[in-house]
Amino acid sequence: MAPGKHSKNDGRKSTNNYCSTVTLVAFVALCLVGVWMMTSSSVVPLQNLDTTLKNTNEVRTVVTDDSIISKDETPTPDNTTSKQFEDNPGDLPEDATKGDNSGNSQHEKNNSKEDNTQTQVQETTIQNEDEKETNSDEKDSKKDEDSKDEKQEISEEGKEGKEDSSSNQVEILPSGAQSELLSETSAQNGSFSTQATESMNEKEGHKEKKGEKDYGYNWKLCNVTAGPDYIPCLDNLQAIKGLRTTKHYEHRERHCPENPPTCLVPLPEGYQRPIEWPTSREKIWYHNVPHTKLAELKGHQNWVKVTGEFLTFPGGGTQFKHGALHYIDFIQEIVPDIAWGKRSRVILDVGCGVASFGGFLFDRDVLTMSFAPKDEHEAQVQFALERGIPALSAVMGTQRLPFPARVFDIVHCARCRVPWHIEGGKLLLELNRLLRPGGYFVWSATPIYQKLPEDVGIWEAMTKLTKAMCWELIAVNKDKVNKVGVAVYQKPISNECYEGRPQNDPPLCNESDDPNAAWKVPLQTCMHKVPIGAEVRGSQWPEEWPSRVEKAPYWLLTSQTGVYGKPAPEDFTADFEHWKRVVNKSYMNGLGINWSNVRNVMDMRAIYGGFAAALREMNTWVMNVVSVDSPDTLPIIYERGLFGIYHDWCESFSTYPRSYDLLHADHLFSKIKKKCNMMALIAEVDRILRPEGKLIVRDTVEIIDEVENILRSMNWEVRLTYSKDKEGLLCVQKSMWRPVEVETITYAIA
């Protein structure tokens, strides 16, 4: 029937329409899937970032807070990393940190309890440095362009997945109580006074200046007489010209400008990436430190020689022309108790030259703080740093050296040109302040083995002075190979000799005089008594290296409150465990850093030295900087066989430009911003960091954002940025870029 026929036809028409609709939907879906596959073809879990870095020249990443799995994966123990960036919350109790006066720590505690994580998403670039070294500039440029469309997306799927318990997790920021470990609180300075308080020499010029928040980012090149070697606090020529006298090397001391420079120091022409350690100990690129005067003056003593495009270092010195290692072993032969690398771990080398003595002491597992004045021997400290050897530009003049009392196991002087015997022995008494009770002073100079009238007179004066100081002459021997003499003195371990002297000369210091006060404190012609209490620092020798690096010092008491609010020994241990975890799980694999290129490291805001201790198995050394207005924990750092210095980051650091491969700033910028000019600190970071060097910043999200924007304006490469619970991490690489516009620094022009 017709109605049936029409009914059948209507059914077919409806079916065809339905099929067409399904086909269209399927086609659109397939197109969407294809587009999605093209845009997500480079999805890589961040937990495998280290492998990714080895297999691709450049990976552009987007980092969020929780999930690290790709969209086509399901949350499994192998691919879910929702806790990937977190510390183990079981390491510290919830009350590990108390709030500070500013409320920052309490604010962090409140933030850690929020349900919604505040996330900063930034696009970053991580390059494989091995391939970067081998590829030509043209090839690198081409790969940069090819990789612009390549992204590593980090999905928020799997947020509720299982915790990744694998040992190769990448840890960026801790959470819970551990996040509070990142923020030192002023409320817990209690048991540790600050260096500023001890020294009572804070300057008013450190106050924050108004109107600096609108930075403008208009970078200029510093026009100064020192050129690429500019050190603002040592090249203040205007202040130096105004000195009344230079008799005590006042012109080599620090004279910081009232307003630190915000310009960028130029690069030497032909500068290139420094040679890696340990090859750098023997040779460096000439164009990186283009100075030849020292080679002309000291080449015959095997200090340094010019060899084609290199400056080479045969390992000699004025007192060890035939090599530092023989000289080092000779010292231990005449005094076996020195026991390099066991009993004697931290050394101070005065007037170090090119620091070959300290450079070869690394072979004996000894850490040496070498220093010499700028320009006394052209670029000597700069040579040392370029070689990968710790060194500072400093002088024994009118002020105490910026180190705490009783921290060096040995003080060494080989023809260091310091007149120890004059003016009541004032300079030798400064060494007495720095030397541990029972520590050694190793002196190698012509008065020990030559019979010229001047040498004889100096030897007699030194004999009289050291006897009055109760130093015992342990050994006097002549090195037949180098044909020099060495005298070794030992500081007393009790006050018996002091009390039995017929005359109080040199006098004992007043009980009120703090031997640890070392920031801009004038030298004094007196001696401090030896500590005798069983629980007083300096009354016992530290444990042998390397045991001392991991154990809390015997003089840290449970009755003392640590920086993070726990009893001091527990505080010390928690800090060490925290930094071991961060370094091993994050810094080693998660930041794209080729650690074979990292030698000279600075922790710009060290507490207990945990970051440096966590790196001790690496081929690096770490300069631990303790701010003068932070808890004075620098003695703890030395006690564990590491070293460091007091400093105020409102001023320039006493080192040459391009000294460090990596700078680590843990909540430093947020503190400096409250105190002085943060732009000047950024310029200082640029000055002391080598091109292609890395800066790791841990701070508040606001500071991370600000620092990142400033560094981008300097054409630095942002390699990783991450934030969670108002805390962030930033890893950036300095570029070779220098501005064209010039700024003349009038006080630094001759």
JSON list of N, CA and C in Angstrom, two decimals, residues 277 281-282 315 320 323-332 338-350 352 354-370 387-390 408-414 440 442 545 599 619-621 641 643:
[
{"chain": "A", "resi": 277, "resn": "TRP", "atom": "N", "xyz": [87.77, 22.20, 34.34]},
{"chain": "A", "resi": 277, "resn": "TRP", "atom": "CA", "xyz": [88.64, 21.59, 35.34]},
{"chain": "A", "resi": 277, "resn": "TRP", "atom": "C", "xyz": [88.72, 20.09, 35.07]},
{"chain": "A", "resi": 281, "resn": "ARG", "atom": "N", "xyz": [93.55, 23.98, 35.39]},
{"chain": "A", "resi": 281, "resn": "ARG", "atom": "CA", "xyz": [94.61, 24.23, 36.37]},
{"chain": "A", "resi": 281, "resn": "ARG", "atom": "C", "xyz": [95.95, 24.44, 35.67]},
{"chain": "A", "resi": 282, "resn": "GLU", "atom": "N", "xyz": [96.11, 23.82, 34.49]},
{"chain": "A", "resi": 282, "resn": "GLU", "atom": "CA", "xyz": [97.37, 23.91, 33.75]},
{"chain": "A", "resi": 282, "resn": "GLU", "atom": "C", "xyz": [97.35, 24.99, 32.66]},
{"chain": "A", "resi": 315, "resn": "GLY", "atom": "N", "xyz": [102.73, 25.14, 37.60]},
{"chain": "A", "resi": 315, "resn": "GLY", "atom": "CA", "xyz": [102.49, 24.68, 38.98]},
{"chain": "A", "resi": 315, "resn": "GLY", "atom": "C", "xyz": [103.52, 25.15, 39.96]},
{"chain": "A", "resi": 320, "resn": "PHE", "atom": "N", "xyz": [108.40, 27.44, 45.39]},
{"chain": "A", "resi": 320, "resn": "PHE", "atom": "CA", "xyz": [108.34, 26.05, 44.91]},
{"chain": "A", "resi": 320, "resn": "PHE", "atom": "C", "xyz": [108.39, 26.04, 43.39]},
{"chain": "A", "resi": 323, "resn": "GLY", "atom": "N", "xyz": [107.46, 22.83, 41.49]},
{"chain": "A", "resi": 323, "resn": "GLY", "atom": "CA", "xyz": [106.13, 22.24, 41.60]},
{"chain": "A", "resi": 323, "resn": "GLY", "atom": "C", "xyz": [105.56, 22.30, 43.00]},
{"chain": "A", "resi": 324, "resn": "ALA", "atom": "N", "xyz": [104.25, 22.57, 43.06]},
{"chain": "A", "resi": 324, "resn": "ALA", "atom": "CA", "xyz": [103.58, 22.72, 44.34]},
{"chain": "A", "resi": 324, "resn": "ALA", "atom": "C", "xyz": [103.43, 21.39, 45.08]},
{"chain": "A", "resi": 325, "resn": "LEU", "atom": "N", "xyz": [103.22, 20.30, 44.35]},
{"chain": "A", "resi": 325, "resn": "LEU", "atom": "CA", "xyz": [102.99, 19.02, 45.03]},
{"chain": "A", "resi": 325, "resn": "LEU", "atom": "C", "xyz": [104.19, 18.58, 45.84]},
{"chain": "A", "resi": 326, "resn": "HIS", "atom": "N", "xyz": [105.39, 18.75, 45.29]},
{"chain": "A", "resi": 326, "resn": "HIS", "atom": "CA", "xyz": [106.59, 18.41, 46.06]},
{"chain": "A", "resi": 326, "resn": "HIS", "atom": "C", "xyz": [106.66, 19.26, 47.33]},
{"chain": "A", "resi": 327, "resn": "TYR", "atom": "N", "xyz": [106.38, 20.53, 47.18]},
{"chain": "A", "resi": 327, "resn": "TYR", "atom": "CA", "xyz": [106.41, 21.45, 48.32]},
{"chain": "A", "resi": 327, "resn": "TYR", "atom": "C", "xyz": [105.36, 21.07, 49.37]},
{"chain": "A", "resi": 328, "resn": "ILE", "atom": "N", "xyz": [104.18, 20.69, 48.92]},
{"chain": "A", "resi": 328, "resn": "ILE", "atom": "CA", "xyz": [103.11, 20.27, 49.82]},
{"chain": "A", "resi": 328, "resn": "ILE", "atom": "C", "xyz": [103.52, 19.01, 50.59]},
{"chain": "A", "resi": 329, "resn": "ASP", "atom": "N", "xyz": [104.08, 18.05, 49.89]},
{"chain": "A", "resi": 329, "resn": "ASP", "atom": "CA", "xyz": [104.50, 16.81, 50.56]},
{"chain": "A", "resi": 329, "resn": "ASP", "atom": "C", "xyz": [105.68, 17.06, 51.49]},
{"chain": "A", "resi": 330, "resn": "PHE", "atom": "N", "xyz": [106.56, 17.99, 51.12]},
{"chain": "A", "resi": 330, "resn": "PHE", "atom": "CA", "xyz": [107.69, 18.33, 51.98]},
{"chain": "A", "resi": 330, "resn": "PHE", "atom": "C", "xyz": [107.21, 18.89, 53.32]},
{"chain": "A", "resi": 331, "resn": "ILE", "atom": "N", "xyz": [106.19, 19.71, 53.30]},
{"chain": "A", "resi": 331, "resn": "ILE", "atom": "CA", "xyz": [105.65, 20.28, 54.54]},
{"chain": "A", "resi": 331, "resn": "ILE", "atom": "C", "xyz": [105.15, 19.17, 55.46]},
{"chain": "A", "resi": 332, "resn": "GLN", "atom": "N", "xyz": [104.44, 18.19, 54.90]},
{"chain": "A", "resi": 332, "resn": "GLN", "atom": "CA", "xyz": [103.94, 17.10, 55.73]},
{"chain": "A", "resi": 332, "resn": "GLN", "atom": "C", "xyz": [105.08, 16.20, 56.22]},
{"chain": "A", "resi": 338, "resn": "ILE", "atom": "N", "xyz": [100.40, 17.33, 60.44]},
{"chain": "A", "resi": 338, "resn": "ILE", "atom": "CA", "xyz": [99.56, 18.18, 59.58]},
{"chain": "A", "resi": 338, "resn": "ILE", "atom": "C", "xyz": [98.52, 17.33, 58.88]},
{"chain": "A", "resi": 339, "resn": "ALA", "atom": "N", "xyz": [98.89, 16.15, 58.42]},
{"chain": "A", "resi": 339, "resn": "ALA", "atom": "CA", "xyz": [97.94, 15.18, 57.85]},
{"chain": "A", "resi": 339, "resn": "ALA", "atom": "C", "xyz": [96.96, 15.83, 56.88]},
{"chain": "A", "resi": 340, "resn": "TRP", "atom": "N", "xyz": [97.47, 16.24, 55.72]},
{"chain": "A", "resi": 340, "resn": "TRP", "atom": "CA", "xyz": [96.62, 16.89, 54.72]},
{"chain": "A", "resi": 340, "resn": "TRP", "atom": "C", "xyz": [95.37, 16.08, 54.42]},
{"chain": "A", "resi": 341, "resn": "GLY", "atom": "N", "xyz": [94.24, 16.74, 54.36]},
{"chain": "A", "resi": 341, "resn": "GLY", "atom": "CA", "xyz": [92.99, 16.09, 53.97]},
{"chain": "A", "resi": 341, "resn": "GLY", "atom": "C", "xyz": [92.35, 15.26, 55.05]},
{"chain": "A", "resi": 342, "resn": "LYS", "atom": "N", "xyz": [92.92, 15.21, 56.21]},
{"chain": "A", "resi": 342, "resn": "LYS", "atom": "CA", "xyz": [92.32, 14.49, 57.34]},
{"chain": "A", "resi": 342, "resn": "LYS", "atom": "C", "xyz": [92.20, 15.44, 58.53]},
{"chain": "A", "resi": 343, "resn": "ARG", "atom": "N", "xyz": [93.33, 15.68, 59.21]},
{"chain": "A", "resi": 343, "resn": "ARG", "atom": "CA", "xyz": [93.30, 16.66, 60.30]},
{"chain": "A", "resi": 343, "resn": "ARG", "atom": "C", "xyz": [93.24, 18.08, 59.75]},
{"chain": "A", "resi": 344, "resn": "SER", "atom": "N", "xyz": [93.99, 18.34, 58.70]},
{"chain": "A", "resi": 344, "resn": "SER", "atom": "CA", "xyz": [94.05, 19.68, 58.10]},
{"chain": "A", "resi": 344, "resn": "SER", "atom": "C", "xyz": [93.20, 19.70, 56.84]},
{"chain": "A", "resi": 345, "resn": "ARG", "atom": "N", "xyz": [92.11, 20.43, 56.89]},
{"chain": "A", "resi": 345, "resn": "ARG", "atom": "CA", "xyz": [91.17, 20.46, 55.78]},
{"chain": "A", "resi": 345, "resn": "ARG", "atom": "C", "xyz": [90.99, 21.87, 55.19]},
{"chain": "A", "resi": 346, "resn": "VAL", "atom": "N", "xyz": [90.86, 22.91, 56.03]},
{"chain": "A", "resi": 346, "resn": "VAL", "atom": "CA", "xyz": [90.58, 24.27, 55.55]},
{"chain": "A", "resi": 346, "resn": "VAL", "atom": "C", "xyz": [91.79, 25.16, 55.81]},
{"chain": "A", "resi": 347, "resn": "ILE", "atom": "N", "xyz": [92.35, 25.72, 54.74]},
{"chain": "A", "resi": 347, "resn": "ILE", "atom": "CA", "xyz": [93.61, 26.46, 54.80]},
{"chain": "A", "resi": 347, "resn": "ILE", "atom": "C", "xyz": [93.38, 27.89, 54.33]},
{"chain": "A", "resi": 348, "resn": "LEU", "atom": "N", "xyz": [94.14, 28.81, 54.91]},
{"chain": "A", "resi": 348, "resn": "LEU", "atom": "CA", "xyz": [94.18, 30.20, 54.45]},
{"chain": "A", "resi": 348, "resn": "LEU", "atom": "C", "xyz": [95.56, 30.45, 53.86]},
{"chain": "A", "resi": 349, "resn": "ASP", "atom": "N", "xyz": [95.59, 30.84, 52.57]},
{"chain": "A", "resi": 349, "resn": "ASP", "atom": "CA", "xyz": [96.86, 31.12, 51.89]},
{"chain": "A", "resi": 349, "resn": "ASP", "atom": "C", "xyz": [96.97, 32.63, 51.69]},
{"chain": "A", "resi": 350, "resn": "VAL", "atom": "N", "xyz": [97.93, 33.24, 52.38]},
{"chain": "A", "resi": 350, "resn": "VAL", "atom": "CA", "xyz": [98.10, 34.69, 52.35]},
{"chain": "A", "resi": 350, "resn": "VAL", "atom": "C", "xyz": [99.05, 35.07, 51.22]},
{"chain": "A", "resi": 352, "resn": "CYS", "atom": "N", "xyz": [98.66, 34.84, 47.76]},
{"chain": "A", "resi": 352, "resn": "CYS", "atom": "CA", "xyz": [98.65, 33.53, 47.12]},
{"chain": "A", "resi": 352, "resn": "CYS", "atom": "C", "xyz": [99.29, 33.49, 45.74]},
{"chain": "A", "resi": 354, "resn": "VAL", "atom": "N", "xyz": [99.25, 33.15, 41.96]},
{"chain": "A", "resi": 354, "resn": "VAL", "atom": "CA", "xyz": [98.23, 32.58, 41.07]},
{"chain": "A", "resi": 354, "resn": "VAL", "atom": "C", "xyz": [97.57, 31.35, 41.70]},
{"chain": "A", "resi": 355, "resn": "ALA", "atom": "N", "xyz": [97.80, 31.14, 43.00]},
{"chain": "A", "resi": 355, "resn": "ALA", "atom": "CA", "xyz": [97.11, 30.13, 43.81]},
{"chain": "A", "resi": 355, "resn": "ALA", "atom": "C", "xyz": [97.43, 28.69, 43.42]},
{"chain": "A", "resi": 356, "resn": "SER", "atom": "N", "xyz": [98.63, 28.44, 42.92]},
{"chain": "A", "resi": 356, "resn": "SER", "atom": "CA", "xyz": [98.99, 27.06, 42.59]},
{"chain": "A", "resi": 356, "resn": "SER", "atom": "C", "xyz": [99.07, 26.19, 43.84]},
{"chain": "A", "resi": 357, "resn": "PHE", "atom": "N", "xyz": [99.46, 26.78, 44.97]},
{"chain": "A", "resi": 357, "resn": "PHE", "atom": "CA", "xyz": [99.50, 26.02, 46.23]},
{"chain": "A", "resi": 357, "resn": "PHE", "atom": "C", "xyz": [98.10, 25.47, 46.55]},
{"chain": "A", "resi": 358, "resn": "GLY", "atom": "N", "xyz": [97.10, 26.34, 46.53]},
{"chain": "A", "resi": 358, "resn": "GLY", "atom": "CA", "xyz": [95.73, 25.89, 46.79]},
{"chain": "A", "resi": 358, "resn": "GLY", "atom": "C", "xyz": [95.20, 25.00, 45.69]},
{"chain": "A", "resi": 359, "resn": "GLY", "atom": "N", "xyz": [95.61, 25.26, 44.45]},
{"chain": "A", "resi": 359, "resn": "GLY", "atom": "CA", "xyz": [95.13, 24.45, 43.34]},
{"chain": "A", "resi": 359, "resn": "GLY", "atom": "C", "xyz": [95.57, 23.00, 43.43]},
{"chain": "A", "resi": 360, "resn": "PHE", "atom": "N", "xyz": [96.78, 22.77, 43.89]},
{"chain": "A", "resi": 360, "resn": "PHE", "atom": "CA", "xyz": [97.28, 21.40, 43.99]},
{"chain": "A", "resi": 360, "resn": "PHE", "atom": "C", "xyz": [96.94, 20.75, 45.33]},
{"chain": "A", "resi": 361, "resn": "LEU", "atom": "N", "xyz": [96.53, 21.54, 46.31]},
{"chain": "A", "resi": 361, "resn": "LEU", "atom": "CA", "xyz": [96.04, 20.95, 47.56]},
{"chain": "A", "resi": 361, "resn": "LEU", "atom": "C", "xyz": [94.71, 20.22, 47.36]},
{"chain": "A", "resi": 362, "resn": "PHE", "atom": "N", "xyz": [94.00, 20.51, 46.26]},
{"chain": "A", "resi": 362, "resn": "PHE", "atom": "CA", "xyz": [92.81, 19.73, 45.95]},
{"chain": "A", "resi": 362, "resn": "PHE", "atom": "C", "xyz": [93.16, 18.25, 45.79]},
{"chain": "A", "resi": 363, "resn": "ASP", "atom": "N", "xyz": [94.37, 17.97, 45.32]},
{"chain": "A", "resi": 363, "resn": "ASP", "atom": "CA", "xyz": [94.81, 16.57, 45.17]},
{"chain": "A", "resi": 363, "resn": "ASP", "atom": "C", "xyz": [94.98, 15.89, 46.52]},
{"chain": "A", "resi": 364, "resn": "ARG", "atom": "N", "xyz": [95.07, 16.67, 47.58]},
{"chain": "A", "resi": 364, "resn": "ARG", "atom": "CA", "xyz": [95.20, 16.12, 48.95]},
{"chain": "A", "resi": 364, "resn": "ARG", "atom": "C", "xyz": [93.90, 16.29, 49.74]},
{"chain": "A", "resi": 365, "resn": "ASP", "atom": "N", "xyz": [92.81, 16.60, 49.02]},
{"chain": "A", "resi": 365, "resn": "ASP", "atom": "CA", "xyz": [91.49, 16.77, 49.64]},
{"chain": "A", "resi": 365, "resn": "ASP", "atom": "C", "xyz": [91.47, 17.92, 50.65]},
{"chain": "A", "resi": 366, "resn": "VAL", "atom": "N", "xyz": [92.13, 19.00, 50.29]},
{"chain": "A", "resi": 366, "resn": "VAL", "atom": "CA", "xyz": [92.22, 20.18, 51.15]},
{"chain": "A", "resi": 366, "resn": "VAL", "atom": "C", "xyz": [91.59, 21.37, 50.42]},
{"chain": "A", "resi": 367, "resn": "LEU", "atom": "N", "xyz": [90.84, 22.17, 51.16]},
{"chain": "A", "resi": 367, "resn": "LEU", "atom": "CA", "xyz": [90.16, 23.35, 50.63]},
{"chain": "A", "resi": 367, "resn": "LEU", "atom": "C", "xyz": [90.93, 24.59, 51.09]},
{"chain": "A", "resi": 368, "resn": "THR", "atom": "N", "xyz": [91.33, 25.43, 50.14]},
{"chain": "A", "resi": 368, "resn": "THR", "atom": "CA", "xyz": [92.19, 26.57, 50.46]},
{"chain": "A", "resi": 368, "resn": "THR", "atom": "C", "xyz": [91.52, 27.88, 50.08]},
{"chain": "A", "resi": 369, "resn": "MET", "atom": "N", "xyz": [91.42, 28.78, 51.05]},
{"chain": "A", "resi": 369, "resn": "MET", "atom": "CA", "xyz": [90.97, 30.15, 50.79]},
{"chain": "A", "resi": 369, "resn": "MET", "atom": "C", "xyz": [92.21, 30.98, 50.50]},
{"chain": "A", "resi": 370, "resn": "SER", "atom": "N", "xyz": [92.42, 31.31, 49.23]},
{"chain": "A", "resi": 370, "resn": "SER", "atom": "CA", "xyz": [93.59, 32.08, 48.82]},
{"chain": "A", "resi": 370, "resn": "SER", "atom": "C", "xyz": [93.19, 33.54, 48.62]},
{"chain": "A", "resi": 387, "resn": "ARG", "atom": "N", "xyz": [91.38, 29.64, 36.50]},
{"chain": "A", "resi": 387, "resn": "ARG", "atom": "CA", "xyz": [91.90, 28.27, 36.56]},
{"chain": "A", "resi": 387, "resn": "ARG", "atom": "C", "xyz": [90.95, 27.34, 37.31]},
{"chain": "A", "resi": 388, "resn": "GLY", "atom": "N", "xyz": [89.97, 27.88, 38.04]},
{"chain": "A", "resi": 388, "resn": "GLY", "atom": "CA", "xyz": [89.07, 27.05, 38.84]},
{"chain": "A", "resi": 388, "resn": "GLY", "atom": "C", "xyz": [89.55, 26.86, 40.26]},
{"chain": "A", "resi": 389, "resn": "ILE", "atom": "N", "xyz": [90.31, 27.83, 40.78]},
{"chain": "A", "resi": 389, "resn": "ILE", "atom": "CA", "xyz": [90.88, 27.75, 42.13]},
{"chain": "A", "resi": 389, "resn": "ILE", "atom": "C", "xyz": [90.27, 28.87, 42.98]},
{"chain": "A", "resi": 390, "resn": "PRO", "atom": "N", "xyz": [89.82, 28.58, 44.20]},
{"chain": "A", "resi": 390, "resn": "PRO", "atom": "CA", "xyz": [89.21, 29.61, 45.04]},
{"chain": "A", "resi": 390, "resn": "PRO", "atom": "C", "xyz": [90.20, 30.73, 45.34]},
{"chain": "A", "resi": 408, "resn": "PHE", "atom": "N", "xyz": [90.50, 28.45, 60.76]},
{"chain": "A", "resi": 408, "resn": "PHE", "atom": "CA", "xyz": [91.43, 27.86, 59.79]},
{"chain": "A", "resi": 408, "resn": "PHE", "atom": "C", "xyz": [92.36, 26.86, 60.48]},
{"chain": "A", "resi": 409, "resn": "ASP", "atom": "N", "xyz": [92.50, 25.69, 59.86]},
{"chain": "A", "resi": 409, "resn": "ASP", "atom": "CA", "xyz": [93.37, 24.65, 60.40]},
{"chain": "A", "resi": 409, "resn": "ASP", "atom": "C", "xyz": [94.84, 25.02, 60.21]},
{"chain": "A", "resi": 410, "resn": "ILE", "atom": "N", "xyz": [95.14, 25.67, 59.10]},
{"chain": "A", "resi": 410, "resn": "ILE", "atom": "CA", "xyz": [96.51, 26.10, 58.78]},
{"chain": "A", "resi": 410, "resn": "ILE", "atom": "C", "xyz": [96.44, 27.46, 58.10]},
{"chain": "A", "resi": 411, "resn": "VAL", "atom": "N", "xyz": [97.39, 28.33, 58.42]},
{"chain": "A", "resi": 411, "resn": "VAL", "atom": "CA", "xyz": [97.59, 29.55, 57.65]},
{"chain": "A", "resi": 411, "resn": "VAL", "atom": "C", "xyz": [98.97, 29.45, 57.00]},
{"chain": "A", "resi": 412, "resn": "HIS", "atom": "N", "xyz": [99.02, 29.75, 55.69]},
{"chain": "A", "resi": 412, "resn": "HIS", "atom": "CA", "xyz": [100.25, 29.56, 54.92]},
{"chain": "A", "resi": 412, "resn": "HIS", "atom": "C", "xyz": [100.69, 30.88, 54.31]},
{"chain": "A", "resi": 413, "resn": "CYS", "atom": "N", "xyz": [101.98, 31.12, 54.34]},
{"chain": "A", "resi": 413, "resn": "CYS", "atom": "CA", "xyz": [102.56, 32.30, 53.70]},
{"chain": "A", "resi": 413, "resn": "CYS", "atom": "C", "xyz": [103.88, 31.91, 53.06]},
{"chain": "A", "resi": 414, "resn": "ALA", "atom": "N", "xyz": [103.94, 31.97, 51.73]},
{"chain": "A", "resi": 414, "resn": "ALA", "atom": "CA", "xyz": [105.18, 31.71, 51.00]},
{"chain": "A", "resi": 414, "resn": "ALA", "atom": "C", "xyz": [105.60, 32.99, 50.30]},
{"chain": "A", "resi": 440, "resn": "TYR", "atom": "N", "xyz": [98.39, 25.40, 62.70]},
{"chain": "A", "resi": 440, "resn": "TYR", "atom": "CA", "xyz": [99.78, 25.67, 62.30]},
{"chain": "A", "resi": 440, "resn": "TYR", "atom": "C", "xyz": [99.87, 26.92, 61.41]},
{"chain": "A", "resi": 442, "resn": "VAL", "atom": "N", "xyz": [102.43, 28.07, 58.62]},
{"chain": "A", "resi": 442, "resn": "VAL", "atom": "CA", "xyz": [103.53, 27.59, 57.77]},
{"chain": "A", "resi": 442, "resn": "VAL", "atom": "C", "xyz": [104.10, 28.80, 57.03]},
{"chain": "A", "resi": 545, "resn": "TRP", "atom": "N", "xyz": [88.30, 15.00, 58.44]},
{"chain": "A", "resi": 545, "resn": "TRP", "atom": "CA", "xyz": [87.56, 15.01, 57.18]},
{"chain": "A", "resi": 545, "resn": "TRP", "atom": "C", "xyz": [87.56, 13.59, 56.59]},
{"chain": "A", "resi": 599, "resn": "ARG", "atom": "N", "xyz": [82.39, 24.58, 37.89]},
{"chain": "A", "resi": 599, "resn": "ARG", "atom": "CA", "xyz": [83.52, 24.44, 38.79]},
{"chain": "A", "resi": 599, "resn": "ARG", "atom": "C", "xyz": [83.42, 25.42, 39.97]},
{"chain": "A", "resi": 619, "resn": "ASN", "atom": "N", "xyz": [83.04, 17.84, 41.20]},
{"chain": "A", "resi": 619, "resn": "ASN", "atom": "CA", "xyz": [84.30, 18.55, 40.95]},
{"chain": "A", "resi": 619, "resn": "ASN", "atom": "C", "xyz": [84.09, 20.05, 41.05]},
{"chain": "A", "resi": 620, "resn": "THR", "atom": "N", "xyz": [83.53, 20.49, 42.17]},
{"chain": "A", "resi": 620, "resn": "THR", "atom": "CA", "xyz": [83.23, 21.89, 42.38]},
{"chain": "A", "resi": 620, "resn": "THR", "atom": "C", "xyz": [83.76, 22.35, 43.73]},
{"chain": "A", "resi": 621, "resn": "TRP", "atom": "N", "xyz": [83.87, 23.64, 43.90]},
{"chain": "A", "resi": 621, "resn": "TRP", "atom": "CA", "xyz": [84.05, 24.23, 45.23]},
{"chain": "A", "resi": 621, "resn": "TRP", "atom": "C", "xyz": [83.01, 25.32, 45.39]},
{"chain": "A", "resi": 641, "resn": "GLY", "atom": "N", "xyz": [84.30, 21.67, 57.63]},
{"chain": "A", "resi": 641, "resn": "GLY", "atom": "CA", "xyz": [85.31, 21.47, 56.60]},
{"chain": "A", "resi": 641, "resn": "GLY", "atom": "C", "xyz": [85.03, 22.18, 55.30]},
{"chain": "A", "resi": 643, "resn": "PHE", "atom": "N", "xyz": [84.18, 26.36, 53.55]},
{"chain": "A", "resi": 643, "resn": "PHE", "atom": "CA", "xyz": [84.64, 27.72, 53.85]},
{"chain": "A", "resi": 643, "resn": "PHE", "atom": "C", "xyz": [83.66, 28.75, 53.31]}
]
